[in-house]
PDB file of C-alpha atoms in Angstrom:
ATOM      1  CA  MET A   1      10.044 -22.862  -2.958  1.00  0.00           C
ATOM      2  CA  LYS A   2      10.402 -22.016   0.705  1.00  0.00           C
ATOM      3  CA  PHE A   3      11.059 -24.926   3.013  1.00  0.00           C
ATOM      4  CA  PHE A   4      10.193 -24.373   6.639  1.00  0.00           C
ATOM      5  CA  VAL A   5       9.572 -25.962   9.980  1.00  0.00           C
ATOM      6  CA  LEU A   6       6.068 -24.958  10.989  1.00  0.00           C
ATOM      7  CA  ALA A   7       6.911 -24.566  14.643  1.00  0.00           C
ATOM      8  CA  LEU A   8       9.578 -21.997  13.831  1.00  0.00           C
ATOM      9  CA  LEU A   9       7.584 -19.837  11.467  1.00  0.00           C
ATOM     10  CA  CYS A  10       4.604 -18.593  13.426  1.00  0.00           C
ATOM     11  CA  LEU A  11       6.061 -15.110  12.982  1.00  0.00           C
ATOM     12  CA  SER A  12       5.002 -11.879  14.537  1.00  0.00           C
ATOM     13  CA  ILE A  13       3.938  -9.046  12.292  1.00  0.00           C
ATOM     14  CA  VAL A  14       5.926  -5.857  12.765  1.00  0.00           C
ATOM     15  CA  SER A  15       3.953  -3.443  14.947  1.00  0.00           C
ATOM     16  CA  ALA A  16       1.769  -1.012  13.045  1.00  0.00           C
ATOM     17  CA  ARG A  17       3.287   1.840  14.989  1.00  0.00           C
ATOM     18  CA  THR A  18       6.785   0.974  13.737  1.00  0.00           C
ATOM     19  CA  PHE A  19       5.962  -0.173  10.204  1.00  0.00           C
ATOM     20  CA  LEU A  20       5.647   3.286   8.669  1.00  0.00           C
ATOM     21  CA  ARG A  21       8.806   4.866   7.368  1.00  0.00           C
ATOM     22  CA  LYS A  22       9.661   7.768   9.673  1.00  0.00           C
ATOM     23  CA  LEU A  23      11.481  10.420   7.717  1.00  0.00           C
ATOM     24  CA  PRO A  24      14.486  12.479   8.759  1.00  0.00           C
ATOM     25  CA  ASN A  25      14.681  16.097   7.646  1.00  0.00           C
ATOM     26  CA  SER A  26      16.397  15.140   4.411  1.00  0.00           C
ATOM     27  CA  LYS A  27      15.623  14.152   0.843  1.00  0.00           C
ATOM     28  CA  PRO A  28      15.119  10.502  -0.183  1.00  0.00           C
ATOM     29  CA  GLY A  29      18.090   8.427  -1.307  1.00  0.00           C
ATOM     30  CA  ALA A  30      18.736   7.417  -4.872  1.00  0.00           C
ATOM     31  CA  ARG A  31      14.616   1.656  -5.074  1.00  0.00           C
ATOM     32  CA  VAL A  32      10.289  -2.113  -3.275  1.00  0.00           C
ATOM     33  CA  VAL A  33      12.694  -5.038  -2.588  1.00  0.00           C
ATOM     34  CA  GLY A  34      13.671  -6.782  -5.839  1.00  0.00           C
ATOM     35  CA  GLY A  35      11.891  -4.163  -7.952  1.00  0.00           C
ATOM     36  CA  GLN A  36      12.479  -2.485 -11.297  1.00  0.00           C
ATOM     37  CA  LEU A  37      11.939   1.090 -12.416  1.00  0.00           C
ATOM     38  CA  ALA A  38       8.412   2.085 -13.456  1.00  0.00           C
ATOM     39  CA  ASN A  39       7.787   3.980 -16.679  1.00  0.00           C
ATOM     40  CA  ALA A  40       6.165   7.410 -16.650  1.00  0.00           C
ATOM     41  CA  GLY A  41       2.389   6.982 -16.484  1.00  0.00           C
ATOM     42  CA  GLN A  42       2.590   3.236 -15.830  1.00  0.00           C
ATOM     43  CA  PHE A  43       0.878   3.640 -12.441  1.00  0.00           C
ATOM     44  CA  PRO A  44      -1.107   6.890 -12.817  1.00  0.00           C
ATOM     45  CA  TRP A  45      -3.099   6.228  -9.627  1.00  0.00           C
ATOM     46  CA  GLN A  46       0.027   6.082  -7.474  1.00  0.00           C
ATOM     47  CA  ALA A  47       0.120   8.546  -4.570  1.00  0.00           C
ATOM     48  CA  ALA A  48       3.051   9.488  -2.350  1.00  0.00           C
ATOM     49  CA  ILE A  49       1.749  10.385   1.112  1.00  0.00           C
ATOM     50  CA  TYR A  50       3.672  12.378   3.704  1.00  0.00           C
ATOM     51  CA  LYS A  51       1.882  12.013   7.010  1.00  0.00           C
ATOM     52  CA  TYR A  52       2.547  14.540   9.778  1.00  0.00           C
ATOM     53  CA  THR A  53       1.821  13.705  13.407  1.00  0.00           C
ATOM     54  CA  ALA A  54       2.691  15.173  16.782  1.00  0.00           C
ATOM     55  CA  ASP A  55       5.900  13.111  16.870  1.00  0.00           C
ATOM     56  CA  GLY A  56       7.204  13.415  13.319  1.00  0.00           C
ATOM     57  CA  ARG A  57       6.790  12.898   9.596  1.00  0.00           C
ATOM     58  CA  TYR A  58       6.048   9.522   7.999  1.00  0.00           C
ATOM     59  CA  PHE A  59       5.818   8.196   4.472  1.00  0.00           C
ATOM     60  CA  CYS A  60       3.246   5.895   2.869  1.00  0.00           C
ATOM     61  CA  GLY A  61       1.929   4.910  -0.509  1.00  0.00           C
ATOM     62  CA  GLY A  62      -1.667   5.213  -1.638  1.00  0.00           C
ATOM     63  CA  THR A  63      -3.959   5.193  -4.652  1.00  0.00           C
ATOM     64  CA  LEU A  64      -6.210   7.791  -6.202  1.00  0.00           C
ATOM     65  CA  PHE A  65      -9.727   6.354  -5.809  1.00  0.00           C
ATOM     66  CA  ASN A  66     -11.571   9.206  -7.493  1.00  0.00           C
ATOM     67  CA  GLU A  67     -11.157  12.946  -8.062  1.00  0.00           C
ATOM     68  CA  GLN A  68     -11.265  13.747  -4.335  1.00  0.00           C
ATOM     69  CA  TRP A  69     -10.258  10.617  -2.420  1.00  0.00           C
ATOM     70  CA  ILE A  70      -7.035   8.713  -1.717  1.00  0.00           C
ATOM     71  CA  LEU A  71      -7.166   5.090  -0.555  1.00  0.00           C
ATOM     72  CA  THR A  72      -4.413   3.852   1.740  1.00  0.00           C
ATOM     73  CA  ALA A  73      -3.815   1.810   4.891  1.00  0.00           C
ATOM     74  CA  GLY A  74      -5.341   2.687   8.253  1.00  0.00           C
ATOM     75  CA  GLN A  75      -1.901   2.999   9.795  1.00  0.00           C
ATOM     76  CA  CYS A  76      -1.114   5.694   7.197  1.00  0.00           C
ATOM     77  CA  VAL A  77      -3.846   8.025   8.439  1.00  0.00           C
ATOM     78  CA  ILE A  78      -4.409   7.367  12.128  1.00  0.00           C
ATOM     79  CA  ASP A  79      -3.222  10.204  14.418  1.00  0.00           C
ATOM     80  CA  ALA A  80      -2.359  12.459  11.460  1.00  0.00           C
ATOM     81  CA  THR A  81      -2.517  16.237  11.757  1.00  0.00           C
ATOM     82  CA  GLU A  82      -1.775  16.942   8.081  1.00  0.00           C
ATOM     83  CA  PHE A  83      -0.961  15.179   4.806  1.00  0.00           C
ATOM     84  CA  ILE A  84       1.119  16.321   1.864  1.00  0.00           C
ATOM     85  CA  ILE A  85       0.234  14.202  -1.173  1.00  0.00           C
ATOM     86  CA  GLN A  86       2.031  13.964  -4.497  1.00  0.00           C
ATOM     87  CA  LEU A  87       0.358  12.652  -7.656  1.00  0.00           C
ATOM     88  CA  GLY A  88       1.437  12.354 -11.284  1.00  0.00           C
ATOM     89  CA  SER A  89       5.184  11.828 -10.951  1.00  0.00           C
ATOM     90  CA  ASN A  90       7.382   8.757 -10.530  1.00  0.00           C
ATOM     91  CA  GLN A  91       9.970  10.802  -8.655  1.00  0.00           C
ATOM     92  CA  LEU A  92       9.648  12.018  -5.098  1.00  0.00           C
ATOM     93  CA  ASP A  93      12.131  14.832  -5.658  1.00  0.00           C
ATOM     94  CA  SER A  94      12.621  16.275  -9.145  1.00  0.00           C
ATOM     95  CA  VAL A  95      11.375  18.960 -11.509  1.00  0.00           C
ATOM     96  CA  ASP A  96       8.322  17.349 -13.117  1.00  0.00           C
ATOM     97  CA  ASP A  97       5.541  19.315 -14.795  1.00  0.00           C
ATOM     98  CA  ASN A  98       3.202  16.345 -14.327  1.00  0.00           C
ATOM     99  CA  ARG A  99       3.452  16.478 -10.524  1.00  0.00           C
ATOM    100  CA  LEU A 100       0.508  17.681  -8.452  1.00  0.00           C
ATOM    101  CA  VAL A 101       1.166  18.482  -4.786  1.00  0.00           C
ATOM    102  CA  LEU A 102      -1.785  18.778  -2.407  1.00  0.00           C
ATOM    103  CA  SER A 103      -2.325  19.271   1.306  1.00  0.00           C
ATOM    104  CA  THR A 104      -5.230  18.188   3.471  1.00  0.00           C
ATOM    105  CA  SER A 105      -6.011  17.062   7.005  1.00  0.00           C
ATOM    106  CA  THR A 106      -9.270  15.142   6.541  1.00  0.00           C
ATOM    107  CA  TYR A 107      -9.132  11.370   6.904  1.00  0.00           C
ATOM    108  CA  TYR A 108     -11.264   8.374   7.823  1.00  0.00           C
ATOM    109  CA  VAL A 109     -10.078   5.065   9.219  1.00  0.00           C
ATOM    110  CA  GLU A 110     -11.970   1.779   9.247  1.00  0.00           C
ATOM    111  CA  PRO A 111     -13.643   1.872  12.708  1.00  0.00           C
ATOM    112  CA  ARG A 112     -12.412  -1.601  13.714  1.00  0.00           C
ATOM    113  CA  PHE A 113      -8.746  -0.872  13.002  1.00  0.00           C
ATOM    114  CA  ASP A 114      -6.666  -0.880  16.179  1.00  0.00           C
ATOM    115  CA  PRO A 115      -2.889  -0.938  15.562  1.00  0.00           C
ATOM    116  CA  THR A 116      -2.194  -1.840  19.186  1.00  0.00           C
ATOM    117  CA  VAL A 117      -3.955  -5.175  18.676  1.00  0.00           C
ATOM    118  CA  SER A 118      -3.451  -6.364  15.083  1.00  0.00           C
ATOM    119  CA  PHE A 119      -3.378  -5.341  11.431  1.00  0.00           C
ATOM    120  CA  ALA A 120      -6.974  -6.423  10.873  1.00  0.00           C
ATOM    121  CA  HIS A 121      -9.121  -3.838   9.011  1.00  0.00           C
ATOM    122  CA  ASP A 122      -6.054  -1.835   7.957  1.00  0.00           C
ATOM    123  CA  VAL A 123      -7.875   0.580   5.641  1.00  0.00           C
ATOM    124  CA  GLY A 124      -7.928   4.378   5.571  1.00  0.00           C
ATOM    125  CA  MET A 125      -9.039   7.172   3.258  1.00  0.00           C
ATOM    126  CA  ILE A 126      -7.884  10.746   2.801  1.00  0.00           C
ATOM    127  CA  LYS A 127     -10.224  13.419   1.445  1.00  0.00           C
ATOM    128  CA  LEU A 128      -8.691  16.131  -0.711  1.00  0.00           C
ATOM    129  CA  ARG A 129      -9.877  19.685  -0.156  1.00  0.00           C
ATOM    130  CA  MET A 130     -11.166  20.008  -3.708  1.00  0.00           C
ATOM    131  CA  PRO A 131     -11.667  17.630  -6.647  1.00  0.00           C
ATOM    132  CA  ILE A 132      -8.692  17.351  -8.987  1.00  0.00           C
ATOM    133  CA  THR A 133      -8.533  17.170 -12.775  1.00  0.00           C
ATOM    134  CA  PHE A 134      -7.360  13.913 -14.314  1.00  0.00           C
ATOM    135  CA  THR A 135      -4.463  13.884 -16.797  1.00  0.00           C
ATOM    136  CA  ASP A 136      -2.526  11.230 -18.703  1.00  0.00           C
ATOM    137  CA  TYR A 137      -0.380  10.855 -15.570  1.00  0.00           C
ATOM    138  CA  ILE A 138      -3.107  11.169 -12.921  1.00  0.00           C
ATOM    139  CA  GLN A 139      -5.928   8.645 -13.168  1.00  0.00           C
ATOM    140  CA  PRO A 140      -8.154   6.850 -10.629  1.00  0.00           C
ATOM    141  CA  VAL A 141      -7.548   3.211  -9.847  1.00  0.00           C
ATOM    142  CA  ARG A 142     -10.027   0.558 -10.953  1.00  0.00           C
ATOM    143  CA  MET A 143     -11.592  -1.663  -8.312  1.00  0.00           C
ATOM    144  CA  LEU A 144     -14.217  -4.383  -8.098  1.00  0.00           C
ATOM    145  CA  SER A 145     -16.680  -5.137  -5.321  1.00  0.00           C
ATOM    146  CA  SER A 146     -15.678  -8.823  -5.346  1.00  0.00           C
ATOM    147  CA  MET A 147     -12.248 -10.292  -5.965  1.00  0.00           C
ATOM    148  CA  ALA A 148     -12.698 -13.874  -7.124  1.00  0.00           C
ATOM    149  CA  PRO A 149      -9.451 -13.606  -9.169  1.00  0.00           C
ATOM    150  CA  ILE A 150      -7.280 -13.190  -6.036  1.00  0.00           C
ATOM    151  CA  TYR A 151      -6.426 -16.794  -5.229  1.00  0.00           C
ATOM    152  CA  LYS A 152      -3.314 -18.944  -4.942  1.00  0.00           C
ATOM    153  CA  GLY A 153      -1.024 -18.644  -7.936  1.00  0.00           C
ATOM    154  CA  VAL A 154      -2.327 -15.334  -9.322  1.00  0.00           C
ATOM    155  CA  ILE A 155       0.426 -12.981 -10.487  1.00  0.00           C
ATOM    156  CA  VAL A 156       0.217  -9.523  -8.884  1.00  0.00           C
ATOM    157  CA  GLU A 157       2.147  -6.261  -9.105  1.00  0.00           C
ATOM    158  CA  PHE A 158       3.027  -3.680  -6.487  1.00  0.00           C
ATOM    159  CA  ALA A 159       4.660  -0.274  -6.931  1.00  0.00           C
ATOM    160  CA  GLY A 160       6.233   1.976  -4.329  1.00  0.00           C
ATOM    161  CA  TRP A 161       9.071   4.165  -3.145  1.00  0.00           C
ATOM    162  CA  GLY A 162       9.850   2.110  -0.036  1.00  0.00           C
ATOM    163  CA  GLN A 163      13.154   0.770   1.171  1.00  0.00           C
ATOM    164  CA  THR A 164      14.937  -1.821  -0.950  1.00  0.00           C
ATOM    165  CA  LYS A 165      16.865  -3.095   2.069  1.00  0.00           C
ATOM    166  CA  ASP A 166      16.181  -3.176   5.785  1.00  0.00           C
ATOM    167  CA  ASP A 167      18.783  -0.523   6.523  1.00  0.00           C
ATOM    168  CA  ASN A 168      18.363   2.072   3.762  1.00  0.00           C
ATOM    169  CA  GLY A 169      15.961   4.919   3.100  1.00  0.00           C
ATOM    170  CA  LEU A 170      13.259   5.710   0.599  1.00  0.00           C
ATOM    171  CA  VAL A 171      14.155   5.654  -3.073  1.00  0.00           C
ATOM    172  CA  ASN A 172      13.561   8.596  -5.349  1.00  0.00           C
ATOM    173  CA  ASP A 173      12.196   6.654  -8.332  1.00  0.00           C
ATOM    174  CA  LEU A 174       9.014   4.574  -8.324  1.00  0.00           C
ATOM    175  CA  ASN A 175       9.751   0.846  -8.516  1.00  0.00           C
ATOM    176  CA  TYR A 176       7.448  -2.093  -9.083  1.00  0.00           C
ATOM    177  CA  VAL A 177       7.694  -5.818  -8.486  1.00  0.00           C
ATOM    178  CA  GLU A 178       5.834  -8.953  -9.559  1.00  0.00           C
ATOM    179  CA  MET A 179       4.776 -11.489  -6.959  1.00  0.00           C
ATOM    180  CA  THR A 180       2.445 -14.465  -6.611  1.00  0.00           C
ATOM    181  CA  ILE A 181      -0.520 -14.850  -4.260  1.00  0.00           C
ATOM    182  CA  ILE A 182      -0.075 -17.750  -1.839  1.00  0.00           C
ATOM    183  CA  ALA A 183      -2.794 -19.781  -0.148  1.00  0.00           C
ATOM    184  CA  ASN A 184      -4.330 -18.329   3.011  1.00  0.00           C
ATOM    185  CA  THR A 185      -3.446 -21.532   4.848  1.00  0.00           C
ATOM    186  CA  GLU A 186       0.208 -21.045   3.955  1.00  0.00           C
ATOM    187  CA  CYS A 187       0.155 -17.427   5.085  1.00  0.00           C
ATOM    188  CA  GLN A 188      -1.511 -18.490   8.321  1.00  0.00           C
ATOM    189  CA  SER A 189       1.326 -20.951   8.911  1.00  0.00           C
ATOM    190  CA  TYR A 190       3.687 -17.957   8.983  1.00  0.00           C
ATOM    191  CA  TYR A 191       1.593 -15.500  10.966  1.00  0.00           C
ATOM    192  CA  GLY A 192      -0.727 -17.718  13.042  1.00  0.00           C
ATOM    193  CA  SER A 193      -3.676 -16.016  14.696  1.00  0.00           C
ATOM    194  CA  GLN A 194      -2.480 -12.614  13.476  1.00  0.00           C
ATOM    195  CA  PHE A 195      -3.596 -13.542   9.966  1.00  0.00           C
ATOM    196  CA  TRP A 196      -7.123 -12.244   9.418  1.00  0.00           C
ATOM    197  CA  GLY A 197      -9.703 -13.474   6.920  1.00  0.00           C
ATOM    198  CA  SER A 198      -9.678 -10.231   4.930  1.00  0.00           C
ATOM    199  CA  MET A 199      -5.908 -10.411   4.447  1.00  0.00           C
ATOM    200  CA  SER A 200      -3.889 -11.966   1.655  1.00  0.00           C
ATOM    201  CA  CYS A 201      -0.200 -12.763   1.264  1.00  0.00           C
ATOM    202  CA  ALA A 202       2.161 -12.702  -1.693  1.00  0.00           C
ATOM    203  CA  GLU A 203       5.752 -13.748  -2.307  1.00  0.00           C
ATOM    204  CA  GLY A 204       8.324 -13.367  -5.076  1.00  0.00           C
ATOM    205  CA  ASN A 205      10.767 -15.788  -6.622  1.00  0.00           C
ATOM    206  CA  TYR A 206      13.295 -14.750  -4.016  1.00  0.00           C
ATOM    207  CA  ASN A 207      12.744 -11.967  -1.474  1.00  0.00           C
ATOM    208  CA  GLU A 208      10.684  -9.593  -3.628  1.00  0.00           C
ATOM    209  CA  GLY A 209       7.993  -7.730  -1.747  1.00  0.00           C
ATOM    210  CA  ILE A 210       7.101  -4.577   0.134  1.00  0.00           C
ATOM    211  CA  CYS A 211       9.246  -2.844   2.711  1.00  0.00           C
ATOM    212  CA  PHE A 212       9.040   0.154   5.035  1.00  0.00           C
ATOM    213  CA  GLY A 213       7.558   3.067   3.103  1.00  0.00           C
ATOM    214  CA  ASP A 214       5.483   0.848   0.790  1.00  0.00           C
ATOM    215  CA  VAL A 215       2.565   0.352   3.166  1.00  0.00           C
ATOM    216  CA  GLY A 216      -0.690   1.790   1.836  1.00  0.00           C
ATOM    217  CA  GLY A 217       0.120   1.158  -1.828  1.00  0.00           C
ATOM    218  CA  ALA A 218      -1.901  -0.968  -4.236  1.00  0.00           C
ATOM    219  CA  LEU A 219      -1.598  -4.670  -5.002  1.00  0.00           C
ATOM    220  CA  MET A 220      -2.740  -4.953  -8.619  1.00  0.00           C
ATOM    221  CA  ILE A 221      -3.797  -7.699 -11.042  1.00  0.00           C
ATOM    222  CA  ASP A 222      -4.754  -7.772 -14.700  1.00  0.00           C
ATOM    223  CA  ALA A 223      -8.528  -8.033 -14.976  1.00  0.00           C
ATOM    224  CA  PRO A 224      -9.774 -11.341 -16.427  1.00  0.00           C
ATOM    225  CA  VAL A 225     -12.064  -9.426 -18.793  1.00  0.00           C
ATOM    226  CA  GLY A 226     -10.906  -6.347 -20.669  1.00  0.00           C
ATOM    227  CA  ASN A 227      -7.505  -4.712 -20.834  1.00  0.00           C
ATOM    228  CA  HIS A 228      -7.588  -3.300 -17.314  1.00  0.00           C
ATOM    229  CA  THR A 229      -5.452  -3.397 -14.196  1.00  0.00           C
ATOM    230  CA  ILE A 230      -7.401  -3.463 -10.947  1.00  0.00           C
ATOM    231  CA  GLN A 231      -6.509  -2.990  -7.301  1.00  0.00           C
ATOM    232  CA  VAL A 232      -7.242  -6.038  -5.176  1.00  0.00           C
ATOM    233  CA  ALA A 233      -5.464  -5.199  -1.916  1.00  0.00           C
ATOM    234  CA  ILE A 234      -3.570  -2.597   0.128  1.00  0.00           C
ATOM    235  CA  GLY A 235       0.011  -3.051   1.323  1.00  0.00           C
ATOM    236  CA  SER A 236      -0.119  -3.694   5.065  1.00  0.00           C
ATOM    237  CA  PHE A 237       2.623  -5.711   6.790  1.00  0.00           C
ATOM    238  CA  ILE A 238       5.907  -7.598   6.727  1.00  0.00           C
ATOM    239  CA  SER A 239       7.291 -10.166   9.146  1.00  0.00           C
ATOM    240  CA  GLN A 240       9.542  -9.424  12.082  1.00  0.00           C
ATOM    241  CA  ASN A 241      12.414 -10.947  10.074  1.00  0.00           C
ATOM    242  CA  GLY A 242      12.509  -7.855   7.878  1.00  0.00           C
ATOM    243  CA  CYS A 243      12.122  -6.923   4.233  1.00  0.00           C
ATOM    244  CA  GLU A 244      15.023  -8.985   2.966  1.00  0.00           C
ATOM    245  CA  SER A 245      13.744 -12.238   4.438  1.00  0.00           C
ATOM    246  CA  LEU A 246      12.003 -14.887   2.346  1.00  0.00           C
ATOM    247  CA  ASP A 247       8.796 -14.506   4.357  1.00  0.00           C
ATOM    248  CA  PRO A 248       5.636 -13.490   2.470  1.00  0.00           C
ATOM    249  CA  THR A 249       4.342  -9.941   2.760  1.00  0.00           C
ATOM    250  CA  GLY A 250       0.784  -9.085   3.782  1.00  0.00           C
ATOM    251  CA  TYR A 251      -2.071  -7.114   2.244  1.00  0.00           C
ATOM    252  CA  THR A 252      -5.623  -6.061   3.129  1.00  0.00           C
ATOM    253  CA  ARG A 253      -8.167  -7.161   0.507  1.00  0.00           C
ATOM    254  CA  THR A 254     -10.148  -4.256  -0.860  1.00  0.00           C
ATOM    255  CA  ASP A 255     -13.278  -6.285  -1.660  1.00  0.00           C
ATOM    256  CA  ALA A 256     -13.902  -6.860   2.052  1.00  0.00           C
ATOM    257  CA  TYR A 257     -14.105  -3.074   2.578  1.00  0.00           C
ATOM    258  CA  TYR A 258     -15.473  -1.942  -0.774  1.00  0.00           C
ATOM    259  CA  GLN A 259     -18.815  -0.808   0.646  1.00  0.00           C
ATOM    260  CA  TRP A 260     -17.123   1.118   3.458  1.00  0.00           C
ATOM    261  CA  ILE A 261     -14.839   2.778   0.902  1.00  0.00           C
ATOM    262  CA  LEU A 262     -17.756   3.656  -1.344  1.00  0.00           C
ATOM    263  CA  ASN A 263     -19.861   5.003   1.543  1.00  0.00           C
ATOM    264  CA  ASN A 264     -17.037   7.335   2.566  1.00  0.00           C
ATOM    265  CA  THR A 265     -16.908   8.890  -0.870  1.00  0.00           C
ATOM    266  CA  LYS A 266     -20.700   9.324  -0.953  1.00  0.00           C
ATOM    267  CA  TYR A 267     -21.509  10.563   2.520  1.00  0.00           C
ATOM    268  CA  ASN A 268     -18.377  12.291   3.872  1.00  0.00           C
TER     269      ASN A 268
END
């Protein structure tokens, strides 16, 4: 349990413009904070997104929504000139026959998202040039239009290639971590007015959570009915104290934007 003095923990969220992992011209290092290695095909919707802009190359996570659309965070698409997207493999750099590599430049960002103001409405979508074929290792994520199961105490999972420490780089192998949803009131005590109603926060037993490079990935739960895993939120922010702190990490709930997501896939 985290003990805190309320007056000291109205934390700032790391700026959206600095939260993405900017990549050097090198390959990733050889793991999310506190995570364990994922098995092949365990997260078949997982997407690795390389975002190119006028000032460099950035890395994000994402999920395959359907055969032509990737769901991610707004900060992962805004100002992009091109995307290189990898699907089907747990490794960022390896020989893998299951890997599919695609390029595109078409994206849509939730109109209210403004990274200079806050992380509210941090949702984006990338349209692939052509529909893809699903395989055992490439499958769309499941999602619901309402997320009643996402409340305090629910166990969630998150997978990504992001940093495992504040001062290291991306990891080559996909890792995942289990966390627990905390009450909105508790999250608000950390982040104050920067916490928005369509956000949610999660924490691990220690410092487990997302880090730089994990933004845009899926927060998942086991569905209450049926043997399914469903996406309930998108990785969005950490506190200014860094990835290794005990502060909860923040996510954008997908149910609040489900209709916007669906409309994009129908009309764009």
